Amino acid sequence: MSQQTVLDRIEHWISLGWLSRLDRAFAGFLIDQDPAAGDSLIWAGALVSHQLGRGEVYLDLEKLCANPGATLAIPGDEVWRAEDGTTEQELALFKTHTLADWLQDLAQSSLVATAEGSTPLVLWGSRLYLRRYWQYQQILDSEIGLRLQPVREQLPAALHASLSELFSHNTEQPDWQKIACVLALRARFTIITGGPGTGKTTTLTKLLCLLIQLAADDHQRKLTILLAAPTGKAAARVSESIGNALEHLTMPDPIRRQIPQKAATLHRLLGSRPDSRRFQHHRHNPLLADIVIVDEASMIDLEMMASLLDALPATAQLILLGDKDQLASVEAGAVMGDLCRGAEQAAYDPATLHWLNHYAGSALPVTGAGSAINQQTVMLRHSHRFGAHSGIGQLARAVNSGDAGRAQAILADHTNYPDLHHILLSDAADARFKQLIGAEAGNAPGYGPYQRSIRQRPQDPDAYQQWGWEVLQAFEHFRVLCALRRGPWGVEGLNQRIEQWLFPGIKSGLWYPGRPVMISRNDYNLGLMNGDIGIALADAENKLRVVFPDSENSGGKIRWVSPMRLPDVETAFAMTVHKSQGSEFQHVALVLPETRGPGLTRELVYTGITRAKAQFTLLESRPDVFNQAIRSSIR
């Protein structure tokens, strides 16, 4: 097969929607670098680029040979099958080309290396990487590996007593929150994972109390503790959560004062540079920190995690918190999910079990030793938010386990689970959907209370601060979440439809009182981050301004910003599930599209469900899409 024939086949795949122009461009780049490039190299280049676009940091050649359609997320069901019926024919090439063939062909190319070098591709076992992502993976592996070795063989007696006191009111057995703290006191790397309401922030706050006390007992200087999250929204939320946790914990004032209550975004923490992928802090200019804590770690991609690890001093402790079952970052690399593999088994080796049983007072069973990372990973299991009678909690667990039948049964059980609602829509303008959007009261209110709060504009100029805060709070009670950005069931189409339902006659994209907007690009001068939500309102002087919560203050503080000063924004009645990560709403309406695409997975549905605190509504545009999504997992 000639190079041109391979490129023609790639063009055909582009026409089917299986590959992108970027994938074709990278294949062309490889030909430019090596005019004698063989078929295997050209295909490999296009496919590794394709995988990166899907969030996969490498192309697994062994899996490609065994199941090319699943590996590349090439649709194979009737909805997505090519019109000319050539799906199986197109994939036949990869079923006949063995792993040994791939390895032999790629090993002969001057553009592929097996380790260090300057080649654009790296072959690592049966995994083919773009070199940059291979380097990120090496940084992650080496830096985490250095921090996994235990740094303490025992804890001071005073700290043992503090452990007992901090967790004296916990009744769950095993006490996973206590186990998490005990494990984190042993080494310089810890992962604390768990679903919504399992107490990750409370556990962290207690852990910081213990670490500060431990440093004081060792006569160390005052600890430098940095707190961060991937987005501005997540940073604000963890700041608020730690403040709430501190209100309910008793501890000496000197310790309380050392616990950070203000989180930064990772970009701000590392010092982002305009028009550059590099940061101000790196291995040659490391952060000044003894402990770095990152919340919502499931949102961190491989490049950002490598940048963070590269900027840590060798002696710094890293603590990651997050829900391993949530969606991964939109960028390449499901780092949290990969690091947490096996977490639910609590597969601790004898040395780790001895440490935990001694200091946590637990009696964990021997389940067989897991990986080195498993030894420093704890999964919190008891949800304080979603009890046994919570439909949201039960549905989330069923979806997470891939049990579509159980999920459907829970959705249909309105007697036991009144917090769940399921609507099958006839079309995008379904009257039931419109009614849900504007609902003011009942079991599942929509944007009705938000509209009512806008109409309650005060006469007194001094009351505008309070009014603006109340409007922001009313808007945060409900949100429409989507799996897609485009199409009638995507963010763009639904935002236009909802806008016309709530504000008839408004021209989409223009400013008007009541327009909610989401910041889509960080602006450090204004202190507005990607994902921040603001509401356009007329101020006391009848000038249109956009109201944002003041992230520098708490207690209902807001600020008014001219729309002309804002960076890129988009209307935010509906948002993608990805954008909702780090947020919670009283009522969530999750809208699923007509067909199951590669991005509609169990993780996406689970994340959408767990954004809801009190009410959840599933809106399907076609029967069985929900079931298909539950059965499809990225892991």
XYZ file of C-alpha atoms in Angstrom:
635
model
C 0.000 0.000 0.000
C 1.498 3.366 -1.013
C 1.688 6.419 1.234
C -0.979 8.088 -0.885
C -3.268 5.092 -0.479
C -2.869 5.274 3.309
C -3.610 9.014 3.253
C -6.661 8.354 1.090
C -7.909 5.841 3.654
C -7.317 8.385 6.424
C -9.308 10.948 4.414
C -12.134 8.427 4.157
C -12.068 7.951 7.924
C -12.273 11.717 8.311
C -15.386 11.732 6.107
C -16.912 9.087 8.403
C -16.130 11.230 11.466
C -13.649 8.687 12.799
C -10.514 10.821 12.507
C -9.867 14.565 12.462
C -7.938 16.940 10.265
C -5.383 17.253 13.076
C -4.777 13.494 12.915
C -4.234 13.761 9.150
C -1.855 16.690 9.660
C 0.285 14.719 12.112
C 0.465 11.794 9.698
C 1.601 14.281 7.032
C 4.212 15.675 9.428
C 5.704 12.207 9.879
C 5.941 11.776 6.093
C 7.682 15.148 5.834
C 10.201 14.030 8.487
C 10.733 10.652 6.846
C 9.745 10.485 3.150
C 10.283 6.708 3.291
C 7.815 6.261 6.177
C 5.959 2.972 5.944
C 2.238 2.311 6.247
C 2.473 1.262 9.902
C 4.170 4.500 10.924
C 1.661 6.682 9.065
C -1.322 4.852 10.549
C 0.272 4.830 14.003
C 0.835 8.585 13.847
C -2.775 9.278 12.870
C -4.125 6.912 15.526
C -1.950 8.121 18.411
C -3.094 11.666 17.554
C -6.685 10.416 17.496
C -6.278 8.813 20.933
C -4.867 12.026 22.351
C -7.944 13.865 21.100
C -10.069 11.316 22.989
C -8.151 11.949 26.219
C -5.903 8.877 25.929
C -2.208 9.667 26.300
C -1.005 6.645 24.315
C -2.069 4.145 21.667
C -2.208 0.627 23.098
C -1.102 -1.518 20.169
C -1.968 -4.795 21.897
C -5.557 -3.686 22.454
C -5.691 -2.271 18.941
C -4.947 -5.717 17.524
C -7.473 -7.440 19.785
C -10.376 -4.989 19.408
C -9.703 -2.006 17.137
C -13.251 -0.613 17.247
C -13.398 -0.435 21.051
C -9.798 0.797 21.369
C -10.338 3.679 18.956
C -13.979 4.280 19.999
C -15.033 3.666 16.402
C -18.820 3.241 16.628
C -20.067 -0.172 15.641
C -23.762 -0.180 16.458
C -26.469 0.515 13.905
C -26.830 4.142 14.880
C -23.224 4.900 14.051
C -22.402 2.315 11.371
C -21.113 3.766 8.111
C -23.839 4.102 5.499
C -21.975 1.920 3.026
C -21.582 -0.847 5.612
C -17.779 -0.739 5.545
C -17.118 -0.561 9.298
C -15.788 -4.114 9.565
C -13.891 -3.783 6.296
C -12.193 -0.578 7.422
C -11.083 -2.133 10.707
C -9.925 -5.397 9.126
C -6.429 -3.971 8.577
C -5.838 -3.751 12.320
C -7.171 -7.241 12.984
C -4.747 -8.854 10.547
C -1.713 -6.785 11.594
C -0.343 -8.532 14.692
C 1.343 -6.905 17.667
C 4.651 -8.384 16.524
C 4.115 -6.755 13.113
C 3.506 -3.350 14.696
C 6.520 -3.600 17.007
C 8.818 -4.711 14.185
C 7.633 -2.028 11.766
C 7.861 0.820 14.288
C 11.235 -0.303 15.637
C 12.693 0.163 12.141
C 11.597 3.812 11.925
C 13.995 6.646 12.697
C 11.033 8.604 14.118
C 10.400 6.114 16.922
C 12.573 5.524 19.998
C 12.157 3.294 23.040
C 13.378 5.831 25.610
C 15.249 9.144 25.722
C 15.914 11.016 22.530
C 14.317 13.586 20.264
C 12.073 11.403 18.130
C 8.425 12.521 17.915
C 7.190 9.052 18.954
C 8.177 6.764 21.822
C 7.412 3.038 21.898
C 7.188 1.898 25.528
C 6.334 -1.798 25.579
C 3.159 -2.045 23.514
C 2.260 1.607 24.129
C 2.988 4.279 21.553
C 3.296 7.834 22.922
C 3.864 11.277 21.550
C 7.209 12.140 23.118
C 5.885 15.045 25.158
C 3.297 12.850 26.846
C 5.819 10.075 27.435
C 7.967 12.641 29.265
C 4.978 13.731 31.354
C 4.352 10.097 32.279
C 7.999 9.656 33.331
C 7.800 12.728 35.589
C 4.604 11.437 37.178
C 5.982 7.943 37.772
C 9.319 9.078 39.181
C 8.074 11.933 41.370
C 5.245 9.908 42.917
C 7.571 6.934 43.375
C 9.984 9.079 45.387
C 7.188 10.088 47.767
C 5.720 6.631 48.363
C 8.449 5.399 50.668
C 7.480 5.620 54.366
C 9.185 8.483 56.186
C 8.020 7.484 59.691
C 8.247 4.213 61.557
C 6.160 5.427 64.501
C 4.061 8.360 65.713
C 4.532 10.295 68.952
C 2.262 9.238 71.829
C 0.709 12.729 71.924
C -0.329 12.443 68.281
C -1.828 9.028 68.938
C -3.994 10.660 71.607
C -5.003 13.467 69.221
C -6.086 10.882 66.667
C -8.375 9.251 69.175
C -9.831 12.607 70.210
C -10.446 13.885 66.669
C -12.304 10.728 65.667
C -14.019 9.911 68.962
C -17.454 10.738 67.529
C -17.123 8.589 64.404
C -19.264 5.463 64.607
C -18.619 3.870 61.214
C -16.412 0.783 61.181
C -13.897 0.636 59.694
C -13.373 4.367 60.218
C -12.068 5.189 56.757
C -11.615 8.868 57.571
C -9.274 7.971 60.430
C -7.515 5.415 58.232
C -6.933 8.133 55.624
C -5.287 10.396 58.194
C -3.121 7.620 59.617
C -1.949 6.626 56.144
C -1.122 10.239 55.211
C 1.048 10.586 58.331
C 3.294 7.804 57.056
C 4.593 9.061 53.665
C 4.812 12.157 51.459
C 2.089 11.141 49.011
C -1.551 10.310 49.727
C -4.759 9.999 47.732
C -8.091 10.379 49.528
C -10.936 9.440 47.204
C -14.660 9.068 47.753
C -18.050 10.030 46.388
C -20.052 13.140 47.298
C -20.684 13.599 50.994
C -18.130 11.046 52.178
C -16.242 13.664 54.186
C -13.119 14.292 52.127
C -12.803 17.919 53.257
C -13.541 17.113 56.907
C -10.915 14.382 56.776
C -8.417 16.783 55.212
C -9.024 19.404 57.898
C -8.392 16.866 60.662
C -5.314 15.608 58.825
C -3.868 19.120 58.623
C -4.419 19.536 62.346
C -2.396 16.355 62.935
C 0.379 17.298 60.493
C 0.779 20.724 62.104
C 0.923 19.123 65.541
C 3.436 16.538 64.305
C 5.713 19.297 62.965
C 5.496 21.123 66.293
C 6.351 17.931 68.195
C 9.380 17.472 65.929
C 10.391 21.108 66.649
C 10.134 22.024 62.993
C 9.470 25.544 61.753
C 5.943 26.620 60.929
C 4.684 24.624 57.973
C 4.010 26.243 54.606
C 0.761 24.666 53.383
C -0.642 25.393 49.921
C -4.212 24.590 48.919
C -5.280 24.398 45.274
C -7.920 23.124 42.847
C -8.061 22.862 39.039
C -10.669 25.604 38.487
C -11.761 28.822 40.156
C -15.150 27.315 40.989
C -13.568 24.269 42.626
C -11.086 26.469 44.502
C -13.901 28.628 45.902
C -15.845 25.549 46.935
C -12.979 23.863 48.793
C -12.219 27.168 50.541
C -15.816 27.347 51.723
C -15.840 23.670 52.735
C -12.712 23.980 54.877
C -14.147 27.072 56.566
C -17.324 25.127 57.377
C -15.323 22.152 58.667
C -13.262 24.367 60.975
C -16.428 25.732 62.554
C -17.325 22.241 63.769
C -13.888 21.145 64.990
C -12.246 21.919 68.295
C -8.516 22.593 68.080
C -5.958 24.967 69.610
C -5.895 28.425 68.039
C -2.202 28.208 66.987
C -3.049 25.115 64.912
C -6.278 26.618 63.555
C -4.403 29.690 62.317
C -1.995 27.562 60.262
C -4.733 25.743 58.319
C -5.200 27.471 54.939
C -8.733 28.533 54.119
C -8.057 30.112 50.744
C -7.419 27.886 47.734
C -5.786 28.986 44.487
C -6.219 27.559 41.023
C -3.374 25.309 39.901
C -2.529 27.811 37.159
C -2.160 30.591 39.722
C -0.257 28.346 42.145
C 2.315 27.356 39.515
C 2.444 30.802 37.922
C 1.012 30.585 34.432
C 2.746 32.485 31.648
C 0.803 34.173 28.838
C 0.933 32.274 25.530
C 3.067 29.508 27.025
C 2.584 25.946 28.283
C 5.352 26.508 30.836
C 4.970 27.816 34.370
C 7.075 30.061 36.563
C 7.567 27.226 39.049
C 9.358 24.058 37.955
C 12.175 21.798 39.173
C 14.722 24.630 38.875
C 12.414 27.140 40.600
C 10.286 24.980 42.918
C 7.362 26.069 45.032
C 8.046 27.104 48.605
C 5.909 24.473 50.316
C 5.993 21.734 52.913
C 2.531 20.402 52.062
C 0.523 20.855 48.857
C -3.131 19.806 48.792
C -5.151 19.577 45.565
C -8.925 19.084 45.666
C -11.066 17.845 42.741
C -8.016 15.967 41.473
C -10.116 13.962 39.002
C -10.158 17.100 36.838
C -6.357 17.199 36.476
C -4.900 16.035 33.168
C -1.490 14.404 32.745
C 0.293 17.571 31.589
C -0.913 19.597 34.566
C -0.141 16.815 37.056
C 3.372 16.485 35.639
C 3.827 20.271 35.899
C 2.705 20.204 39.524
C 4.996 17.313 40.452
C 7.878 18.932 38.598
C 7.453 22.081 40.720
C 7.349 20.323 44.103
C 10.398 20.416 46.367
C 11.762 16.927 47.059
C 10.693 17.163 50.709
C 7.140 18.393 50.051
C 4.133 16.225 50.816
C 1.395 15.968 48.177
C -2.208 15.146 49.129
C -4.771 14.587 46.372
C -8.515 14.573 47.030
C -11.289 13.716 44.601
C -13.844 11.258 43.344
C -12.079 8.632 41.226
C -15.363 7.736 39.487
C -16.047 11.219 38.149
C -15.245 12.347 34.637
C -11.593 12.849 33.917
C -10.200 16.090 32.561
C -11.219 17.205 29.086
C -7.492 17.199 28.309
C -5.496 14.005 27.872
C -4.937 11.684 30.803
C -7.364 10.255 33.380
C -4.718 10.598 36.094
C -6.909 10.210 39.178
C -8.725 7.178 37.804
C -5.440 5.514 36.849
C -3.795 6.207 40.210
C -6.821 4.896 42.111
C -7.094 1.527 40.353
C -7.769 -1.067 43.055
C -8.652 1.529 45.711
C -11.995 -0.121 46.492
C -10.220 -3.381 47.425
C -8.097 -1.684 50.138
C -5.289 -3.997 49.018
C -2.731 -3.133 51.690
C 0.441 -5.144 52.248
C 1.365 -6.531 55.725
C 3.500 -3.506 56.651
C 0.731 -1.051 55.736
C -1.896 -3.139 57.553
C 0.267 -3.223 60.680
C 0.590 0.591 60.612
C -3.149 1.102 60.080
C -4.291 -1.452 62.619
C -1.929 -0.037 65.239
C -2.690 3.671 64.818
C -6.236 3.636 63.404
C -7.452 0.842 65.693
C -8.920 -0.896 62.658
C -8.991 -4.581 61.891
C -8.807 -4.557 58.132
C -8.792 -7.969 56.460
C -5.894 -9.173 54.336
C -7.045 -8.849 50.714
C -3.726 -9.310 48.953
C -1.157 -6.609 48.402
C -1.888 -4.078 45.678
C 0.432 -1.608 43.976
C 2.791 0.766 45.752
C 0.308 3.595 45.108
C -2.496 1.476 46.629
C -0.533 1.551 49.904
C -1.043 5.318 50.095
C -4.619 5.464 48.787
C -7.805 5.456 50.867
C -11.362 5.297 49.581
C -14.004 6.863 51.843
C -17.207 4.857 51.613
C -19.911 6.246 53.910
C -21.934 9.087 52.371
C -23.263 11.571 54.913
C -25.241 13.326 52.175
C -26.921 10.409 50.428
C -28.399 7.989 52.945
C -30.106 4.656 52.337
C -33.346 6.410 51.334
C -31.730 8.870 48.918
C -32.704 8.101 45.356
C -29.810 10.220 44.099
C -27.332 8.178 46.116
C -28.870 4.846 45.118
C -29.002 5.830 41.452
C -25.394 7.046 41.488
C -24.233 3.748 42.985
C -26.181 1.711 40.415
C -24.763 3.748 37.535
C -21.247 3.549 38.944
C -21.454 -0.234 39.135
C -22.738 -0.450 35.544
C -26.077 -1.981 36.621
C -28.516 -0.519 34.075
C -31.416 -2.705 35.249
C -31.041 -1.567 38.846
C -30.726 2.079 37.735
C -33.976 1.863 35.742
C -35.787 0.249 38.669
C -34.661 3.032 41.002
C -35.748 5.725 38.530
C -39.201 4.131 38.267
C -39.707 3.821 42.042
C -41.393 7.154 42.756
C -42.782 5.930 46.076
C -39.421 5.252 47.716
C -37.392 7.801 45.782
C -39.402 11.031 45.337
C -36.156 12.928 44.703
C -35.868 11.305 41.243
C -37.772 12.193 38.061
C -37.576 10.697 34.560
C -39.016 12.306 31.412
C -38.906 10.898 27.888
C -39.090 13.902 25.558
C -40.815 13.846 22.196
C -38.688 16.651 20.736
C -36.409 19.504 21.758
C -39.380 21.847 22.288
C -41.362 19.402 24.433
C -43.879 21.283 26.588
C -42.900 19.201 29.624
C -39.320 20.391 29.287
C -40.472 24.008 29.057
C -42.639 23.529 32.130
C -39.707 22.030 34.049
C -37.440 24.955 33.122
C -39.866 27.598 34.393
C -41.199 25.730 37.446
C -41.305 27.884 40.585
C -42.424 25.380 43.195
C -43.184 21.696 43.683
C -40.776 18.814 44.123
C -38.446 19.905 41.336
C -38.308 23.693 40.855
C -36.483 25.051 37.812
C -35.475 28.632 37.023
C -38.774 30.058 38.317
C -37.329 31.182 41.706
C -34.393 32.728 39.836
C -36.726 34.771 37.629
C -38.723 35.815 40.667
C -35.573 37.035 42.431
C -34.677 39.183 39.395
C -38.117 40.829 39.473
C -37.622 41.753 43.148
C -35.233 44.583 42.276
C -35.088 46.896 45.314
C -35.869 50.597 45.438
C -33.256 51.308 48.096
C -29.755 51.719 46.543
C -28.217 50.270 49.727
C -30.088 47.007 49.187
C -28.475 46.180 45.848
C -25.591 44.201 47.314
C -27.977 41.887 49.139
C -30.235 41.623 46.099
C -27.361 40.719 43.790
C -26.258 37.981 46.198
C -29.792 36.585 46.414
C -30.048 36.447 42.602
C -26.753 34.552 42.407
C -27.909 32.115 45.085
C -31.260 31.570 43.373
C -29.548 30.754 40.090
C -27.290 28.185 41.774
C -30.304 26.128 42.938
C -30.979 24.611 39.508
C -28.971 23.704 36.424
C -29.462 21.957 33.107
C -26.508 19.679 32.300
C -25.723 18.319 28.832
C -23.489 15.610 27.432
C -22.736 17.588 24.259
C -21.925 21.148 23.263
C -23.581 21.199 19.842
C -26.857 20.000 18.387
C -30.462 20.383 19.556
C -29.663 18.513 22.785
C -26.343 20.244 23.364
C -25.415 23.330 25.369
C -25.640 25.745 22.461
C -29.091 24.635 21.259
C -30.605 24.340 24.742
C -29.262 27.689 25.908
C -30.988 29.423 22.993
C -34.227 27.547 23.655
C -34.226 28.175 27.418
C -33.360 31.830 26.865
C -36.456 32.271 24.662
C -38.660 30.442 27.139
C -37.556 32.593 30.072
C -36.920 35.889 28.274
C -39.076 35.924 25.105
C -37.885 38.168 22.310
C -34.276 38.383 23.523
C -31.682 38.053 20.763
C -29.216 35.340 21.653
C -25.727 36.552 22.549
C -26.780 40.083 23.524
C -26.691 41.465 27.048
C -29.913 41.824 29.040
C -30.862 41.883 32.746
C -31.007 38.292 33.958
C -28.526 36.797 31.479
C -26.323 34.253 33.273
C -22.835 33.929 31.829
C -19.893 31.613 32.385
C -16.314 32.794 32.055
C -14.514 30.617 29.506
C -11.020 32.100 29.810
C -9.020 32.997 32.924
C -8.537 36.710 33.604
C -6.170 37.161 36.527
C -6.425 40.958 36.404
C -10.161 40.741 37.130
C -9.754 37.689 39.340
C -12.199 35.731 37.184
C -11.479 32.122 36.319
C -12.688 29.710 33.671
C -16.020 28.335 34.942
C -17.000 31.325 37.124
C -20.693 32.260 36.853
C -22.062 35.794 36.851
C -25.501 37.364 36.317
C -26.186 40.520 34.287
C -28.301 42.969 36.325
C -29.137 46.663 36.279
C -27.351 48.356 39.183
C -28.656 51.167 41.398
C -27.814 53.687 38.645
C -29.647 51.535 36.068
C -26.381 50.584 34.345
C -26.019 46.996 33.197
C -23.367 45.188 35.187
C -22.463 41.541 35.738
C -22.603 40.372 39.339
C -20.032 37.826 40.558
C -19.430 36.353 44.004
C -16.346 37.980 45.508
C -13.879 35.110 45.752
C -11.646 37.169 48.042
C -14.334 37.395 50.684
C -17.127 35.267 52.069
C -20.475 35.975 53.668
C -22.418 37.178 50.662
C -19.888 39.635 49.248
C -20.309 40.409 45.540
C -18.808 42.683 42.935
C -20.226 44.388 39.865
C -18.220 44.235 36.620
C -18.936 45.978 33.324
C -19.741 43.470 30.547
C -17.225 45.288 28.341
C -14.373 44.283 30.668
C -15.128 40.579 30.688
C -13.048 37.972 28.859
C -14.790 35.337 26.755
C -18.213 34.407 28.134
C -21.090 32.137 27.147
C -24.705 31.972 28.277
C -25.034 29.469 31.118
C -28.621 28.272 31.555
C -27.264 24.931 30.313
C -23.691 23.725 30.694
C -21.760 20.568 29.938
C -21.307 17.968 32.633
C -17.560 18.569 32.344
C -18.019 22.248 33.205
C -20.220 21.365 36.189
C -17.447 19.503 38.000
C -16.638 21.177 41.281
C -20.221 22.492 41.557
C -23.369 21.344 43.340
C -26.997 22.311 42.774
C -30.202 21.577 44.667
C -31.845 20.303 41.468
C -30.092 18.985 38.353
C -31.748 18.175 35.016
C -29.476 15.926 32.943
C -30.334 15.934 29.222
C -29.120 12.973 27.166
C -28.870 13.210 23.343
C -30.641 11.081 20.760
C -27.674 8.843 20.028
C -24.863 7.371 22.074
C -21.538 8.867 21.074
C -18.095 7.941 22.414
C -18.267 10.676 25.064
C -21.565 9.506 26.571
C -20.249 7.185 29.262
C -21.034 5.847 32.708
C -18.594 8.362 34.196
C -20.408 11.284 32.563
C -23.827 10.131 33.795
C -22.485 9.470 37.312
C -20.887 12.918 37.449
C -24.128 14.563 36.296
C -26.206 12.724 38.901
C -23.849 13.563 41.755
C -23.992 17.299 41.037
C -27.532 17.172 42.523
C -28.036 17.573 46.273
C -31.826 17.286 46.630
C -33.569 16.579 43.280
C -32.480 14.923 40.037
C -34.346 14.781 36.725
C -33.257 12.622 33.796
C -34.461 13.781 30.387
C -34.014 11.299 27.558
C -34.599 12.232 23.946
C -34.680 8.584 22.882
C -35.371 5.423 24.903
C -32.396 3.308 25.995
C -29.701 6.002 25.633
C -29.409 6.032 29.436
C -28.938 2.257 29.522
C -26.339 2.345 26.763
C -24.380 5.084 28.530
C -24.294 3.086 31.784
C -22.857 0.090 29.952
C -20.134 2.226 28.336
C -17.113 3.083 30.471
C -13.843 4.817 29.627
C -12.001 2.653 32.147
